[in-house]
């Protein structure tokens, strides 16, 4: 981990901080608008600064993190967690949404059996014949 001695691209920092498994996935998320730097959409080559605030959407979760350190190397998860700090509001919002999803899922009835071949065919036929 280095201090702010050299410039690091946003996609490389996201990869080093272990938010994405590859730089290509980080690039796709940035280009797709799932990563915001200081509240604004940005480009992949954006230079990151210590203290900047990132909003990262992954699946159902949205994390708001503050950059604490810069690194060009991808290291283990304990070291990667030292590169950023998630805001308390973000943690609370994620936990609340996860709890809500659990409650909703528990309230829905599970099917009593797996659909057989005829039932799957009927479902596909029904889906494709809908006129919207």
Short mmCIF file of C-alpha atoms in Angstrom, two decimals:
data_model
loop_
_atom_site.label_atom_id
_atom_site.label_comp_id
_atom_site.label_asym_id
_atom_site.label_seq_id
_atom_site.Cartn_x
_atom_site.Cartn_y
_atom_site.Cartn_z
CA UNK A 1 0.00 0.00 0.00
CA UNK A 2 1.36 3.35 -0.91
CA UNK A 3 0.51 6.87 0.00
CA UNK A 4 -0.54 9.29 -2.69
CA UNK A 5 2.85 9.22 -4.46
CA UNK A 6 1.63 8.02 -7.83
CA UNK A 7 -1.60 7.93 -9.80
CA UNK A 8 -3.87 4.89 -9.83
CA UNK A 9 -6.76 4.27 -12.18
CA UNK A 10 -10.20 3.62 -10.72
CA UNK A 11 -10.57 0.18 -12.33
CA UNK A 12 -7.18 -0.91 -10.99
CA UNK A 13 -7.99 0.33 -7.47
CA UNK A 14 -11.37 -1.47 -7.47
CA UNK A 15 -9.59 -4.67 -8.53
CA UNK A 16 -6.85 -4.25 -5.90
CA UNK A 17 -9.48 -3.55 -3.20
CA UNK A 18 -11.19 -6.82 -4.21
CA UNK A 19 -14.55 -5.36 -5.21
CA UNK A 20 -14.22 -7.15 -8.57
CA UNK A 21 -12.41 -10.34 -9.49
CA UNK A 22 -10.89 -8.93 -12.70
CA UNK A 23 -10.14 -5.49 -14.07
CA UNK A 24 -12.43 -6.27 -16.99
CA UNK A 25 -15.35 -6.74 -14.59
CA UNK A 26 -14.44 -3.48 -12.84
CA UNK A 27 -14.32 -1.72 -16.21
CA UNK A 28 -17.73 -3.09 -17.17
CA UNK A 29 -19.26 -1.94 -13.89
CA UNK A 30 -17.82 1.57 -14.25
CA UNK A 31 -18.98 1.87 -17.85
CA UNK A 32 -22.38 0.49 -16.88
CA UNK A 33 -22.90 3.24 -14.29
CA UNK A 34 -22.64 0.96 -11.27
CA UNK A 35 -19.69 2.88 -9.79
CA UNK A 36 -19.91 6.59 -8.97
CA UNK A 37 -16.92 8.69 -7.89
CA UNK A 38 -17.88 11.60 -5.61
CA UNK A 39 -21.51 11.22 -6.69
CA UNK A 40 -20.77 11.42 -10.41
CA UNK A 41 -20.45 8.82 -13.15
CA UNK A 42 -16.86 8.54 -14.23
CA UNK A 43 -14.55 6.92 -16.73
CA UNK A 44 -12.43 3.83 -16.17
CA UNK A 45 -9.22 5.84 -16.31
CA UNK A 46 -10.30 8.26 -13.54
CA UNK A 47 -7.43 8.89 -11.13
CA UNK A 48 -8.49 8.10 -7.55
CA UNK A 49 -7.54 10.18 -4.52
CA UNK A 50 -7.37 9.27 -0.84
CA UNK A 51 -10.50 10.52 0.93
CA UNK A 52 -12.74 10.26 -2.13
CA UNK A 53 -16.19 8.72 -1.75
CA UNK A 54 -17.26 5.85 -4.04
CA UNK A 55 -20.72 4.40 -4.49
CA UNK A 56 -20.57 0.80 -5.73
CA UNK A 57 -23.64 -1.24 -6.70
CA UNK A 58 -23.20 -5.01 -6.76
CA UNK A 59 -26.30 -7.13 -7.12
CA UNK A 60 -28.87 -6.03 -4.54
CA UNK A 61 -26.28 -4.20 -2.44
CA UNK A 62 -25.06 -0.63 -2.70
CA UNK A 63 -21.92 0.26 -0.77
CA UNK A 64 -20.66 3.75 -0.04
CA UNK A 65 -16.94 3.62 0.75
CA UNK A 66 -14.23 6.18 1.45
CA UNK A 67 -10.79 5.52 -0.02
CA UNK A 68 -8.21 5.31 2.77
CA UNK A 69 -5.14 4.11 0.84
CA UNK A 70 -3.96 3.39 -2.69
CA UNK A 71 -2.53 0.16 -4.03
CA UNK A 72 -1.71 -1.21 -7.47
CA UNK A 73 -1.28 -4.76 -6.25
CA UNK A 74 -4.06 -7.17 -5.43
CA UNK A 75 -3.34 -8.74 -2.05
CA UNK A 76 -5.27 -10.81 0.45
CA UNK A 77 -8.68 -9.77 1.72
CA UNK A 78 -7.46 -8.53 5.13
CA UNK A 79 -5.00 -6.17 3.43
CA UNK A 80 -7.57 -5.12 0.83
CA UNK A 81 -9.99 -4.05 3.57
CA UNK A 82 -7.37 -1.53 4.73
CA UNK A 83 -7.71 0.34 1.42
CA UNK A 84 -11.24 1.58 2.16
CA UNK A 85 -13.78 2.15 4.89
CA UNK A 86 -17.51 1.65 4.39
CA UNK A 87 -19.66 4.40 5.87
CA UNK A 88 -21.92 3.49 8.84
CA UNK A 89 -25.00 4.68 6.92
CA UNK A 90 -24.13 2.33 4.07
CA UNK A 91 -23.68 -0.64 6.42
CA UNK A 92 -27.02 0.07 8.13
CA UNK A 93 -28.86 0.46 4.80
CA UNK A 94 -27.40 -2.81 3.47
CA UNK A 95 -28.37 -4.69 6.65
CA UNK A 96 -31.90 -3.26 6.57
CA UNK A 97 -32.37 -4.24 2.92
CA UNK A 98 -31.01 -7.75 3.57
CA UNK A 99 -33.42 -8.18 6.49
CA UNK A 100 -36.30 -6.96 4.33
CA UNK A 101 -35.40 -9.47 1.59
CA UNK A 102 -35.32 -12.27 4.19
CA UNK A 103 -38.76 -11.34 5.49
CA UNK A 104 -40.23 -11.14 1.99
CA UNK A 105 -38.71 -14.47 0.99
CA UNK A 106 -39.98 -16.15 4.18
CA UNK A 107 -43.49 -14.86 3.54
CA UNK A 108 -43.66 -16.39 0.06
CA UNK A 109 -44.84 -19.95 -0.25
CA UNK A 110 -42.31 -22.37 -1.70
CA UNK A 111 -43.54 -24.68 -4.47
CA UNK A 112 -44.35 -28.18 -3.30
CA UNK A 113 -42.49 -29.84 -6.19
CA UNK A 114 -40.17 -29.18 -9.10
CA UNK A 115 -42.06 -28.72 -12.39
CA UNK A 116 -41.99 -31.76 -14.64
CA UNK A 117 -41.34 -31.63 -18.37
CA UNK A 118 -44.97 -31.02 -19.36
CA UNK A 119 -45.38 -28.26 -16.76
CA UNK A 120 -42.19 -26.54 -17.96
CA UNK A 121 -43.44 -26.70 -21.56
CA UNK A 122 -46.76 -25.20 -20.51
CA UNK A 123 -45.00 -22.39 -18.60
CA UNK A 124 -42.81 -21.57 -21.63
CA UNK A 125 -45.84 -21.63 -23.92
CA UNK A 126 -47.71 -19.32 -21.54
CA UNK A 127 -44.76 -16.88 -21.29
CA UNK A 128 -44.25 -16.70 -25.07
CA UNK A 129 -47.94 -16.28 -25.86
CA UNK A 130 -48.39 -13.22 -23.67
CA UNK A 131 -49.22 -10.14 -25.76
CA UNK A 132 -47.92 -7.00 -24.14
#
